[in-house]
Amino acid sequence: MSNADELLRISDALDELATVDERLVRVVDLKFFCGFSFAEIGEMMNVTERTIQRDWEKARIFLYRRLNRTL
């Protein structure tokens, strides 16, 4: 599988996640792609750090299942 194919799979999985919960995608964007801490993301989104940690775990589980389902 090429890098382009893998990036497309990730993009598709994030699009699917957005249909479930937009906030989870935003947390992934800010944490994974931008490198913000849970505390920083919580402050930006006006929720607790713990809420962001839970959102991160939910998003990771969803994406893991989605990406492994399509292998």
Short mmCIF file of C-alpha atoms in Angstrom, two decimals:
data_model
loop_
_atom_site.label_atom_id
_atom_site.label_comp_id
_atom_site.label_asym_id
_atom_site.label_seq_id
_atom_site.Cartn_x
_atom_site.Cartn_y
_atom_site.Cartn_z
CA MET A 1 0.00 0.00 0.00
CA SER A 2 1.42 3.37 -0.97
CA ASN A 3 1.66 6.40 1.28
CA ALA A 4 -0.98 8.12 -0.83
CA ASP A 5 -3.36 5.19 -0.32
CA GLU A 6 -2.75 5.22 3.41
CA LEU A 7 -3.31 8.98 3.64
CA LEU A 8 -6.57 8.55 1.73
CA ARG A 9 -7.70 5.85 4.18
CA ILE A 10 -6.91 8.13 7.12
CA SER A 11 -8.74 11.03 5.50
CA ASP A 12 -11.77 8.83 4.84
CA ALA A 13 -11.74 7.57 8.43
CA LEU A 14 -11.61 11.15 9.75
CA ASP A 15 -14.50 12.10 7.45
CA GLU A 16 -16.50 9.18 8.81
CA LEU A 17 -15.66 10.21 12.38
CA ALA A 18 -16.90 13.72 11.60
CA THR A 19 -20.33 12.29 10.83
CA VAL A 20 -20.37 10.78 14.32
CA ASP A 21 -18.84 13.63 16.34
CA GLU A 22 -17.23 16.78 14.93
CA ARG A 23 -15.55 17.59 18.26
CA LEU A 24 -13.58 14.34 18.16
CA VAL A 25 -12.15 15.27 14.77
CA ARG A 26 -11.20 18.69 16.07
CA VAL A 27 -9.41 17.09 19.02
CA VAL A 28 -7.49 14.79 16.63
CA ASP A 29 -6.54 17.76 14.45
CA LEU A 30 -5.32 19.83 17.38
CA LYS A 31 -3.52 16.98 19.18
CA PHE A 32 -2.08 14.87 16.38
CA PHE A 33 -1.55 17.33 13.57
CA CYS A 34 -0.89 20.55 15.55
CA GLY A 35 0.77 19.07 18.64
CA PHE A 36 -1.24 20.89 21.32
CA SER A 37 -1.48 19.42 24.82
CA PHE A 38 -4.75 18.19 26.29
CA ALA A 39 -4.77 21.22 28.60
CA GLU A 40 -4.27 23.64 25.69
CA ILE A 41 -7.01 21.99 23.65
CA GLY A 42 -9.38 22.05 26.60
CA GLU A 43 -8.74 25.74 27.06
CA MET A 44 -9.34 26.44 23.37
CA MET A 45 -12.58 24.45 23.36
CA ASN A 46 -13.78 25.61 26.79
CA VAL A 47 -13.96 22.11 28.27
CA THR A 48 -11.89 20.33 30.90
CA GLU A 49 -8.61 18.63 30.15
CA ARG A 50 -10.17 15.34 31.24
CA THR A 51 -12.97 15.75 28.67
CA ILE A 52 -10.34 16.20 25.96
CA GLN A 53 -8.51 13.09 27.16
CA ARG A 54 -11.76 11.09 26.93
CA ASP A 55 -12.48 12.52 23.48
CA TRP A 56 -8.97 11.58 22.36
CA GLU A 57 -9.46 8.00 23.53
CA LYS A 58 -12.85 7.75 21.80
CA ALA A 59 -11.36 9.09 18.57
CA ARG A 60 -8.37 6.74 18.75
CA ILE A 61 -10.62 3.72 19.27
CA PHE A 62 -12.92 4.73 16.41
CA LEU A 63 -10.04 5.37 14.02
CA TYR A 64 -8.21 2.17 15.00
CA ARG A 65 -11.33 0.08 14.37
CA ARG A 66 -12.13 1.91 11.13
CA LEU A 67 -8.61 1.61 9.73
CA ASN A 68 -8.24 -2.05 10.68
CA ARG A 69 -11.65 -2.91 9.24
CA THR A 70 -10.55 -1.82 5.77
CA LEU A 71 -7.24 -3.68 5.63
#
